[in-house]
PDB file of C-alpha atoms in Angstrom:
ATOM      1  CA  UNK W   2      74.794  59.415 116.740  1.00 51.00           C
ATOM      2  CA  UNK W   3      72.914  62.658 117.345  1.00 46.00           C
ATOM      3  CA  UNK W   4      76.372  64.335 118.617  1.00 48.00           C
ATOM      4  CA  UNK W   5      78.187  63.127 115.400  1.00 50.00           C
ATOM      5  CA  UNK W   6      75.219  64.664 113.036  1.00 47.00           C
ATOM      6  CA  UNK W   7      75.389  67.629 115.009  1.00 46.00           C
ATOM      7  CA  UNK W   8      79.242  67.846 114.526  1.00 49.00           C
ATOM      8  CA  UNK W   9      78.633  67.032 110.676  1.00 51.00           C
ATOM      9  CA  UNK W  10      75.791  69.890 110.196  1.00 49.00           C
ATOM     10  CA  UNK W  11      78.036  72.644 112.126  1.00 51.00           C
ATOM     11  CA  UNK W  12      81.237  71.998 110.410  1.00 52.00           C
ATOM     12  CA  UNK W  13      78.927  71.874 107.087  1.00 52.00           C
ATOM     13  CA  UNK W  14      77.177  75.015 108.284  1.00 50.00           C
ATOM     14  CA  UNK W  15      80.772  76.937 109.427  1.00 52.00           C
ATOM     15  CA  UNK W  16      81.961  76.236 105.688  1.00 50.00           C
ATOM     16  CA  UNK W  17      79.149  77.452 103.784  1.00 48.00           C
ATOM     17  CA  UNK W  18      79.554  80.928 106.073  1.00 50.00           C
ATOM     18  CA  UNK W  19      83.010  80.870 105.383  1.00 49.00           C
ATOM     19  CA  UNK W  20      82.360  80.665 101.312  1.00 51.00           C
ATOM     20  CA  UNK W  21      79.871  83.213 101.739  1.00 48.00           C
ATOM     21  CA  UNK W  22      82.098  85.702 103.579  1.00 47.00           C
ATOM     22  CA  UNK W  23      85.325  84.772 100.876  1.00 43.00           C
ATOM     23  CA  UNK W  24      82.591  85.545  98.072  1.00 45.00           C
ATOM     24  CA  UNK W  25      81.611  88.711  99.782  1.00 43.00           C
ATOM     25  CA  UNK W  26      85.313  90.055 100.086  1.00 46.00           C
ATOM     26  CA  UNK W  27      86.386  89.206  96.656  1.00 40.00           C
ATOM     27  CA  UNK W  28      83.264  90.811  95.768  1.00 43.00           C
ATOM     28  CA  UNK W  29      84.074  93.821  97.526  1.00 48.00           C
ATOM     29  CA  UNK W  30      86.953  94.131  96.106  1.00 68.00           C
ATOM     30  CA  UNK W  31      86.353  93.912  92.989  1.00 90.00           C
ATOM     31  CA  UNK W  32      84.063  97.437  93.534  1.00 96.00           C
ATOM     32  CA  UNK W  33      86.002 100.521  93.751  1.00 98.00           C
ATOM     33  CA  UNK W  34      83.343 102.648  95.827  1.00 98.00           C
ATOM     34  CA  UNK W  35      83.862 106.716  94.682  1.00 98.00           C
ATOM     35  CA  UNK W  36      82.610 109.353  97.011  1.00 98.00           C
ATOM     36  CA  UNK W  37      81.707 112.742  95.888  1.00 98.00           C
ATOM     37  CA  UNK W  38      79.513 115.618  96.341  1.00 97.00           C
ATOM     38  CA  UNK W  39      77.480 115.715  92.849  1.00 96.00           C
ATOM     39  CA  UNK W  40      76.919 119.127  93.123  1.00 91.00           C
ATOM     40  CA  UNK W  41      79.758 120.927  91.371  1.00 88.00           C
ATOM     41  CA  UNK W  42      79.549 120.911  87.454  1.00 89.00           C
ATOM     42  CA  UNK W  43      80.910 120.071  85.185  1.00 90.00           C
ATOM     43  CA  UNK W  44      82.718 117.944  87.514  1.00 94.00           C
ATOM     44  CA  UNK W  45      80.758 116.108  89.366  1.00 96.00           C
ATOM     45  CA  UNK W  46      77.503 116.508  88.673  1.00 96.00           C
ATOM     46  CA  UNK W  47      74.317 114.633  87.993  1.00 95.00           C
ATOM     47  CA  UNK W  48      71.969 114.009  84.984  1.00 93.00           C
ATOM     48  CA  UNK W  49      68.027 114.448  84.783  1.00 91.00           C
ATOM     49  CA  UNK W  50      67.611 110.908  85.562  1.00 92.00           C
ATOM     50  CA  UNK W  51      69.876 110.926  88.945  1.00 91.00           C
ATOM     51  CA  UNK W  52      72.661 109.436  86.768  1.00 96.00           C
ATOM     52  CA  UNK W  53      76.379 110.452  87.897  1.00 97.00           C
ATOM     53  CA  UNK W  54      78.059 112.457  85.499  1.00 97.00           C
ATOM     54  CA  UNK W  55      81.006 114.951  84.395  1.00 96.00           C
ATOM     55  CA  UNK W  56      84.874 115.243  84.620  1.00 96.00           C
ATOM     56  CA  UNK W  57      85.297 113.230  88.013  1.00 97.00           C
ATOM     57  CA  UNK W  58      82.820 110.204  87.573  1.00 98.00           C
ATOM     58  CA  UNK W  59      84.555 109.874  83.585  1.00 98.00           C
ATOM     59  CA  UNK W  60      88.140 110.160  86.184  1.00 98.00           C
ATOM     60  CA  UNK W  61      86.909 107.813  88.490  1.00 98.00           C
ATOM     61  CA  UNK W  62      85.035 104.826  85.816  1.00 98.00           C
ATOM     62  CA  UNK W  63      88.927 105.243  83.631  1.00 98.00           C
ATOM     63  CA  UNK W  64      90.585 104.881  86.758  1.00 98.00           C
ATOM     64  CA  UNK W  65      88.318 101.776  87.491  1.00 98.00           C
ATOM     65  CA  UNK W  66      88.818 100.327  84.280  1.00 97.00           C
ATOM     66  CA  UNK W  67      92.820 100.565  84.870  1.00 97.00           C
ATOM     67  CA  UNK W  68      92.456  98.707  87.963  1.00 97.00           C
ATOM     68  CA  UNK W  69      89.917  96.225  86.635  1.00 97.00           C
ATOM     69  CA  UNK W  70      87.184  97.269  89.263  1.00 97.00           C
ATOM     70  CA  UNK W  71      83.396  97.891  88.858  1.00 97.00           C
ATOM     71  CA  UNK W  72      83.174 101.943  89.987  1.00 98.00           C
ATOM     72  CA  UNK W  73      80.247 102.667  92.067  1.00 98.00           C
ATOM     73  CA  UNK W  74      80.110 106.087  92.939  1.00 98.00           C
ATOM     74  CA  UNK W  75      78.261 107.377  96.253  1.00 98.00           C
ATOM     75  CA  UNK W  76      76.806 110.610  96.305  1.00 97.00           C
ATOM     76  CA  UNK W  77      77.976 112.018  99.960  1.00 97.00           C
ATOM     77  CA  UNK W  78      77.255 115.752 100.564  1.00 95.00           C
ATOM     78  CA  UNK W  79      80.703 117.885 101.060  1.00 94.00           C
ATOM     79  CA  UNK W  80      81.393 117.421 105.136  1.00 93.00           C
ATOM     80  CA  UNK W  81      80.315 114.188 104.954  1.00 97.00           C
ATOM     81  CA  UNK W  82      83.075 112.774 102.046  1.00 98.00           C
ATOM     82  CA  UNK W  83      86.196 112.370 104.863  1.00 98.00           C
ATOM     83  CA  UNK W  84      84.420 111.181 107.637  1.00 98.00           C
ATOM     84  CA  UNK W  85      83.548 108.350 105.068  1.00 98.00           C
ATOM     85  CA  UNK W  86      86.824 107.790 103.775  1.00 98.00           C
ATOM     86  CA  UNK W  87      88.012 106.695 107.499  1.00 97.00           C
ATOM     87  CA  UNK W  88      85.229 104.620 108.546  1.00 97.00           C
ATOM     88  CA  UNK W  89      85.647 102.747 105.349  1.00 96.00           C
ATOM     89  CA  UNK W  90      82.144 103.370 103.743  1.00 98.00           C
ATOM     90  CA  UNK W  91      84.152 104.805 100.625  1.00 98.00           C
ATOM     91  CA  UNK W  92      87.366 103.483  98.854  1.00 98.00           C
ATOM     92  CA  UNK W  93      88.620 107.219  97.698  1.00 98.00           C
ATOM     93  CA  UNK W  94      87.212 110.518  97.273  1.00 98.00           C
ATOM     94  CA  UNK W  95      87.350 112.365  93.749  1.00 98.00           C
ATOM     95  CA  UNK W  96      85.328 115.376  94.024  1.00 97.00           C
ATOM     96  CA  UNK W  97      87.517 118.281  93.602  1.00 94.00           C
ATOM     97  CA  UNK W  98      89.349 118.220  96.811  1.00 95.00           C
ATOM     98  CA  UNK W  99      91.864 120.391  97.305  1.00 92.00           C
ATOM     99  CA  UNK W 100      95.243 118.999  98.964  1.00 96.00           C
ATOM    100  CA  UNK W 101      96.069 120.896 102.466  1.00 93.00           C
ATOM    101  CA  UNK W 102      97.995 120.165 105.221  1.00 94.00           C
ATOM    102  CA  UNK W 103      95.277 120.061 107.576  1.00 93.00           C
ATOM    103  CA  UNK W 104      93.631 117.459 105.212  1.00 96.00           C
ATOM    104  CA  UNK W 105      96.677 115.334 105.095  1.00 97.00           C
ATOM    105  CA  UNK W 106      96.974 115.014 108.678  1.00 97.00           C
ATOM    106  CA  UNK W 107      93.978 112.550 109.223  1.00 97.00           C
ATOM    107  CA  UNK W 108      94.212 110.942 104.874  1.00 98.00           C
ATOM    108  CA  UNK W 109      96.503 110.661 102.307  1.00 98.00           C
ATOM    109  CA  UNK W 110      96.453 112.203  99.082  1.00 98.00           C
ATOM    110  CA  UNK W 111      97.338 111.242  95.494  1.00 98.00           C
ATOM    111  CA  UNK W 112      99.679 113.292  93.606  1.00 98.00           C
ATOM    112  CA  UNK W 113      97.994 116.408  92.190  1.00 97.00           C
ATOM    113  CA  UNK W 114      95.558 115.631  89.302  1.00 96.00           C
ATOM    114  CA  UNK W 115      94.734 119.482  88.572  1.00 94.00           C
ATOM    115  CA  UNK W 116      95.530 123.004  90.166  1.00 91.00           C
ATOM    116  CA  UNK W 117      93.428 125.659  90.513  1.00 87.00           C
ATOM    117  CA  UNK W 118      93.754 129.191  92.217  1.00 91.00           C
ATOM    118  CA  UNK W 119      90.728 131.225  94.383  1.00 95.00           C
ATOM    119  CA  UNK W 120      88.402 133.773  92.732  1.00 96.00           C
ATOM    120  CA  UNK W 121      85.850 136.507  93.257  1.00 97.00           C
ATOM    121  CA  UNK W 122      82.780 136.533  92.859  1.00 98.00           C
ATOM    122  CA  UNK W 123      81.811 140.394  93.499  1.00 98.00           C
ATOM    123  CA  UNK W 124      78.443 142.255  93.258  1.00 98.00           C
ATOM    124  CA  UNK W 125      78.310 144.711  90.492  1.00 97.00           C
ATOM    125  CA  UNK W 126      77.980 147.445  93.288  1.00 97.00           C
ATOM    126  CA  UNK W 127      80.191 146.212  95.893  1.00 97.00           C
ATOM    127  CA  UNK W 128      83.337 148.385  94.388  1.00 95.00           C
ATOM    128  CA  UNK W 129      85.492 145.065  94.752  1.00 97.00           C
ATOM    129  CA  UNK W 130      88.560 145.177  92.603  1.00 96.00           C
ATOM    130  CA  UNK W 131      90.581 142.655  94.742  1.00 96.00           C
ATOM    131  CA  UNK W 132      90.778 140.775  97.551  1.00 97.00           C
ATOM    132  CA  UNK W 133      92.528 143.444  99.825  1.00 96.00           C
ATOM    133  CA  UNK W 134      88.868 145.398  99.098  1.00 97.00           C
ATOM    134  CA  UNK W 135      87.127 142.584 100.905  1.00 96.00           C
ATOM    135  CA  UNK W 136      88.837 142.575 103.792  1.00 97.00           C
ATOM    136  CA  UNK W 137      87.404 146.213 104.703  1.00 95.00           C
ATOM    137  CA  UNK W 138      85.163 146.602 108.121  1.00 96.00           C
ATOM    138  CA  UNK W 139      81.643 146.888 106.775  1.00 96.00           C
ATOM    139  CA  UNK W 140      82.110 144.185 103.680  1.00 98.00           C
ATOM    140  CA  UNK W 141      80.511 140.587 103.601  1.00 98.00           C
ATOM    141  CA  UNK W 142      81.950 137.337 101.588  1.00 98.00           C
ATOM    142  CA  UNK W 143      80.246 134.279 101.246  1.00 98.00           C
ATOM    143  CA  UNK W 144      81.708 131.215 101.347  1.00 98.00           C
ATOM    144  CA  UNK W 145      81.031 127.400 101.131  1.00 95.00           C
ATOM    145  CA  UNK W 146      81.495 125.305 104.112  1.00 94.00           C
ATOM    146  CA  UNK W 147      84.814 123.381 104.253  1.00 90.00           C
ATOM    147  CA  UNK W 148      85.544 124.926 100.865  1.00 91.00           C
ATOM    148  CA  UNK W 149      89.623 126.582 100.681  1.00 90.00           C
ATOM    149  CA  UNK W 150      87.532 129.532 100.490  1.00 95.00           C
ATOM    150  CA  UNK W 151      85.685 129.153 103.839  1.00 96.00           C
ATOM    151  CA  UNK W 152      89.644 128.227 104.921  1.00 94.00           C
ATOM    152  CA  UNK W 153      91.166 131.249 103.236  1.00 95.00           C
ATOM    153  CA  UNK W 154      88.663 133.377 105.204  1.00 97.00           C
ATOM    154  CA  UNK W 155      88.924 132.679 108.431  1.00 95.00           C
ATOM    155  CA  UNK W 156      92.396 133.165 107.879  1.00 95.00           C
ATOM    156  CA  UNK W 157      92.700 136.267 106.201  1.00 96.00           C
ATOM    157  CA  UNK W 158      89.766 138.472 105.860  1.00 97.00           C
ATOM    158  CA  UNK W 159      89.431 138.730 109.343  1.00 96.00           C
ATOM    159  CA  UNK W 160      87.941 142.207 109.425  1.00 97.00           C
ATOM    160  CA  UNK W 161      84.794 141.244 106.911  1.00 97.00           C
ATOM    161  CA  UNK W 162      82.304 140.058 108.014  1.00 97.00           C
ATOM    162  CA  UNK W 163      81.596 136.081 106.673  1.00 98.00           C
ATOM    163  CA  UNK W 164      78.459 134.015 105.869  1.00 98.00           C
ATOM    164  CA  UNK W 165      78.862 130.467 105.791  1.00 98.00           C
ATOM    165  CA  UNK W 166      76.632 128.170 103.486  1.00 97.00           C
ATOM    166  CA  UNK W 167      76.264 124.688 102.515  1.00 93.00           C
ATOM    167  CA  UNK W 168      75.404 125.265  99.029  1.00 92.00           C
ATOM    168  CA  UNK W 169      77.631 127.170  96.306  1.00 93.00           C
ATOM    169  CA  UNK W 170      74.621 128.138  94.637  1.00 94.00           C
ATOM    170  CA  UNK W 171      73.243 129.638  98.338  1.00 97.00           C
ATOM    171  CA  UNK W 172      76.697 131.783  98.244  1.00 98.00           C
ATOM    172  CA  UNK W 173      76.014 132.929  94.457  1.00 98.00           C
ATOM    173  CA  UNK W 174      72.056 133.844  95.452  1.00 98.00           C
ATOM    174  CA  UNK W 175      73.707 136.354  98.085  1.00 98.00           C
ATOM    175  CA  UNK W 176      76.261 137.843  95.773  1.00 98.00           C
ATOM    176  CA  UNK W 177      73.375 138.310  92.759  1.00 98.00           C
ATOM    177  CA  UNK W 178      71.008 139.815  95.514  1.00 98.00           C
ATOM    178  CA  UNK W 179      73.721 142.233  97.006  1.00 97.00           C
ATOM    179  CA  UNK W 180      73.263 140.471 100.452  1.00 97.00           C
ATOM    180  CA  UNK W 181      77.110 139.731 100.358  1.00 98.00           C
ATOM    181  CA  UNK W 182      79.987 141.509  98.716  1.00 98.00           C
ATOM    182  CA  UNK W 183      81.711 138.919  96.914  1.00 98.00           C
ATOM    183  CA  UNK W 184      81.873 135.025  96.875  1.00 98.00           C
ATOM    184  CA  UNK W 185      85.636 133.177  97.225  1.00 97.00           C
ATOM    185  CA  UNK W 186      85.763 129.728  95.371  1.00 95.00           C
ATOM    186  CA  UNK W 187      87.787 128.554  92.481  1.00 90.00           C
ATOM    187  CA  UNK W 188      88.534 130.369  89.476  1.00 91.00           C
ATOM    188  CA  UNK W 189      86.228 128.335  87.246  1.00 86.00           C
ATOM    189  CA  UNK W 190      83.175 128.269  89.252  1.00 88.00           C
ATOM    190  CA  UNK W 191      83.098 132.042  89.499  1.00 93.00           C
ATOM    191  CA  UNK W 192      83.797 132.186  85.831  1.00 90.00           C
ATOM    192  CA  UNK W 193      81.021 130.297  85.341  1.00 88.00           C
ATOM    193  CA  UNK W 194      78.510 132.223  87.789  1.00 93.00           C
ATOM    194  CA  UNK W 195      79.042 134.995  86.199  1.00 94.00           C
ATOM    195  CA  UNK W 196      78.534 134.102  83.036  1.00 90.00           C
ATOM    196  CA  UNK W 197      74.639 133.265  84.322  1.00 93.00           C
ATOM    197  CA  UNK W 198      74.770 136.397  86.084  1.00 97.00           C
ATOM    198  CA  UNK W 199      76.381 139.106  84.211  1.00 96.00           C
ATOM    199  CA  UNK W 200      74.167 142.021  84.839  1.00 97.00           C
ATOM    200  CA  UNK W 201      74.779 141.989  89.100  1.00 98.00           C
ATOM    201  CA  UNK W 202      78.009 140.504  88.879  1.00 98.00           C
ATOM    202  CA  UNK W 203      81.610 141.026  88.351  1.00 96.00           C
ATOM    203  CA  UNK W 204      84.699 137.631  87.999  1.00 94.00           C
ATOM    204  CA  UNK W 205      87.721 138.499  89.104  1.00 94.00           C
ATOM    205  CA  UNK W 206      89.593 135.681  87.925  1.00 91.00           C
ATOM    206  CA  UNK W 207      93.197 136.864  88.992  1.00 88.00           C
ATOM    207  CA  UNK W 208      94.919 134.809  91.392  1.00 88.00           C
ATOM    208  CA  UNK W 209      95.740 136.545  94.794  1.00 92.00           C
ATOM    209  CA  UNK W 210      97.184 133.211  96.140  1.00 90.00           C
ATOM    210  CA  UNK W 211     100.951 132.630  96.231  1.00 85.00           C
ATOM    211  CA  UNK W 212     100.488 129.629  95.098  1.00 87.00           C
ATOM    212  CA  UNK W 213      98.101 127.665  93.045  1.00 89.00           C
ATOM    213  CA  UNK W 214      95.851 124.785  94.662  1.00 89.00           C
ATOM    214  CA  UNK W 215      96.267 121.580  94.203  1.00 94.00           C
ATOM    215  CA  UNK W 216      93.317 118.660  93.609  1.00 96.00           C
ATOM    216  CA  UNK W 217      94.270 115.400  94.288  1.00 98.00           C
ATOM    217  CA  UNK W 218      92.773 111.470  95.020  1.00 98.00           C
ATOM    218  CA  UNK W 219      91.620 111.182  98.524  1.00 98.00           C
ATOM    219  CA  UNK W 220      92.853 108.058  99.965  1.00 98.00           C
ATOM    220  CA  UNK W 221      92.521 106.211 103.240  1.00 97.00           C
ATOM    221  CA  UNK W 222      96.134 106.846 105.274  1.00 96.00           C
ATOM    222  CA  UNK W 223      98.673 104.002 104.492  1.00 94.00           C
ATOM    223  CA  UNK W 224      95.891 102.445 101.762  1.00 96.00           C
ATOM    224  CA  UNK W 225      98.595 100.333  99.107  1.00 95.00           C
ATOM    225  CA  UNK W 226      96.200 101.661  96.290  1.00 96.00           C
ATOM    226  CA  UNK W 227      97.629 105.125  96.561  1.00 98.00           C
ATOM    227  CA  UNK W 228     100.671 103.990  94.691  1.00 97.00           C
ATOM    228  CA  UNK W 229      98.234 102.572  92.029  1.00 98.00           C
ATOM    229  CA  UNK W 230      96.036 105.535  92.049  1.00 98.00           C
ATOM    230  CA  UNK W 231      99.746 107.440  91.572  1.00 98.00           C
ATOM    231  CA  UNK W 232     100.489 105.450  88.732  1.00 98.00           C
ATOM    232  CA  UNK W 233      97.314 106.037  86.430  1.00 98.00           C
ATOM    233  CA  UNK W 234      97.626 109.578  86.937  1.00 98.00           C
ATOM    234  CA  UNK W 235     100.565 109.963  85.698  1.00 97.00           C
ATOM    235  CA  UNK W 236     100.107 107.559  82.574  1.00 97.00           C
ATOM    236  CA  UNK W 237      96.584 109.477  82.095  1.00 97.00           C
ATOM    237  CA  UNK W 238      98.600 113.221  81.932  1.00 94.00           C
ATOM    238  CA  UNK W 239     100.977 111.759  79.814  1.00 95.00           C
ATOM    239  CA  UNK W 240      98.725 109.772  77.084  1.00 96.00           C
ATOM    240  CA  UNK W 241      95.679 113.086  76.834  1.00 94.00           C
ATOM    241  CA  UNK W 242      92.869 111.128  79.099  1.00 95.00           C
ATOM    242  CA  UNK W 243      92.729 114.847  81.084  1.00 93.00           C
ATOM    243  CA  UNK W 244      92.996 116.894  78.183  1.00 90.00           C
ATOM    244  CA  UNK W 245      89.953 114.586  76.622  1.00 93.00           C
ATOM    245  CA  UNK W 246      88.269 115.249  79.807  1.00 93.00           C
ATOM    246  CA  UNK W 247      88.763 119.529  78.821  1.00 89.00           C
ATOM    247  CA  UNK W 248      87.858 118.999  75.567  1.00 89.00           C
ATOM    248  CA  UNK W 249      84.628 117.092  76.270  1.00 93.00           C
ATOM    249  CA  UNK W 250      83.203 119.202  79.594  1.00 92.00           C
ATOM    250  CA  UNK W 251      85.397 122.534  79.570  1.00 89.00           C
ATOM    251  CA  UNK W 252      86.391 123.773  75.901  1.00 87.00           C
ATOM    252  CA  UNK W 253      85.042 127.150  76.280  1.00 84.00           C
ATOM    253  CA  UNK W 254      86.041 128.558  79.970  1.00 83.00           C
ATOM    254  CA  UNK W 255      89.643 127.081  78.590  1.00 84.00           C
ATOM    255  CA  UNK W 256      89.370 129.601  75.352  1.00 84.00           C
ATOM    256  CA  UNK W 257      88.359 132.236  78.315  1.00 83.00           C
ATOM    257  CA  UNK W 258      91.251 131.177  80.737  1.00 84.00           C
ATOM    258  CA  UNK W 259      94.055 131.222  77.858  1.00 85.00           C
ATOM    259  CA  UNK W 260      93.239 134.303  76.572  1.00 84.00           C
ATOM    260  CA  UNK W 261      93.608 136.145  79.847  1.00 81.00           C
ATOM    261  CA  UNK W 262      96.398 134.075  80.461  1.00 85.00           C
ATOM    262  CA  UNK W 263      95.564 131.950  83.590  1.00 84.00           C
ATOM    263  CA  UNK W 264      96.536 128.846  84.053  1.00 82.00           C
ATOM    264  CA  UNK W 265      94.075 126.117  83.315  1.00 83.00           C
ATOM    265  CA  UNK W 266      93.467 123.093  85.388  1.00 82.00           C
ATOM    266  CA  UNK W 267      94.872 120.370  83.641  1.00 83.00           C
TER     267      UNK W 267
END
């Protein structure tokens, strides 16, 4: 009698695990977990109250909505946001990544949400007028760690001297103070620096790429939601959800970009 109550209470037991694991799943996947660094407004950034805010977390709750998942988005600093993606802790990554080759070899991307092109940064004093000025013997750049900047760099400015940082604002500091000659990062962050910095600093906004970057969804490799991340993109470039998204964080640096005739991001 005692072996057929035991029987009873472990088969009872197994099933009750089992429901709570099936609830757990369909839990989990009814959360679409986000991953970015919210450190670069006005796209991802956070409010006074630690609340998640700006271009990518509006991106990231509209694609949520689309798929009919509850967006939780994880604050993860910069080298931490692929290592994350792999090991599974996050679902995608929307922070402003820019698609490379080396990237792609280890995730898969989305097709390109935005483009953007690199920028300087220079110190009023530094006689920078273009990039060929900081790859002199004697000149310093700052860059951001893991940023296309860092990237762009290593591979090209090797006869300047370059100072690596974890913060963008760290890279700025060094620029303002004439520590380094100029600061390489996107065209709209250095528009944007300088605009709090005017008297030390100079924007040269000009492209000296040959081609323009490329942000895109960060996605697991061979994850079936790419093709539905794929999919809301394009419907969201076609029916204005991007454009609302310039309107609402980026009306005034898109006055600035058309008027000098760069191309802006969406």
């Amino acid at each position: 009698m005692k072996k057929i109550f035991l029987l009873m209470f472990t088969s009872l037991l197994a099933l009750v695990i089992s429901g709570c694991n099936d609830n757990k799943q369909e839990q989990n996947k009814k959360v679409l977990k986000v991953g970015m660094e919210l450190a670069y407004p006005p796209f991802e950034m956070s409010q006074k109250d630690g609340t998640p805010s700006g271009i990518s977390v509006d991106f990231a709750k509209a694609l949520g909505a689309s798929l009919g998942k509850e967006v939780v988005i994880e604050n993860i600093a910069w080298d931490g946001l692929i290592p994350s993606l792999k090991t599974g802790k996050i679902d995608l990554i929307i922070s402003s990544m820019t698609i490379t080759d080396e990237r792609k070899k280890t995730i898969d991307f989305s097709v390109p949400y935005a483009q953007s092109s690199l920028a300087i940064l220079a110190n009023k004093n530094s006689g920078i007028k273009s990039i060929k000025d900081l790859n002199v013997a004697g000149k310093t750049v700052a860059v951001k760690k893991g940023s296309t900047g860092h990237i762009y760099a290593k591979d090209y400015l090797k006869n300047a001297t370059v100072l690596v940082f974890d913060k963008e604002a760290a890279c700025v500091i060094e620029v303002v103070q004439g520590k380094a000659d100029g600061f390489i990062y996107d065209q709209l962050t250095i528009y944007k620096n300088y605009a709090k910095n005017m008297d030390t600093t100079v924007p040269l906004l000009a492209s000296f790429q040959d081609s323009p970057e490329y942000w895109g969804v960060a996605i697991k490799k061979d994850n079936p939601l790419k093709k539905e991340v794929d999919a809301f993109i394009a419907k969201a470039k076609e029916d204005g959800t991007f454009e609302t998204f310039a309107n609402k964080y980026l009306s005034d640096a898109k006055k600035t970009f058309d008027k000098l005739g760069i191309p802006f991001f969406f």
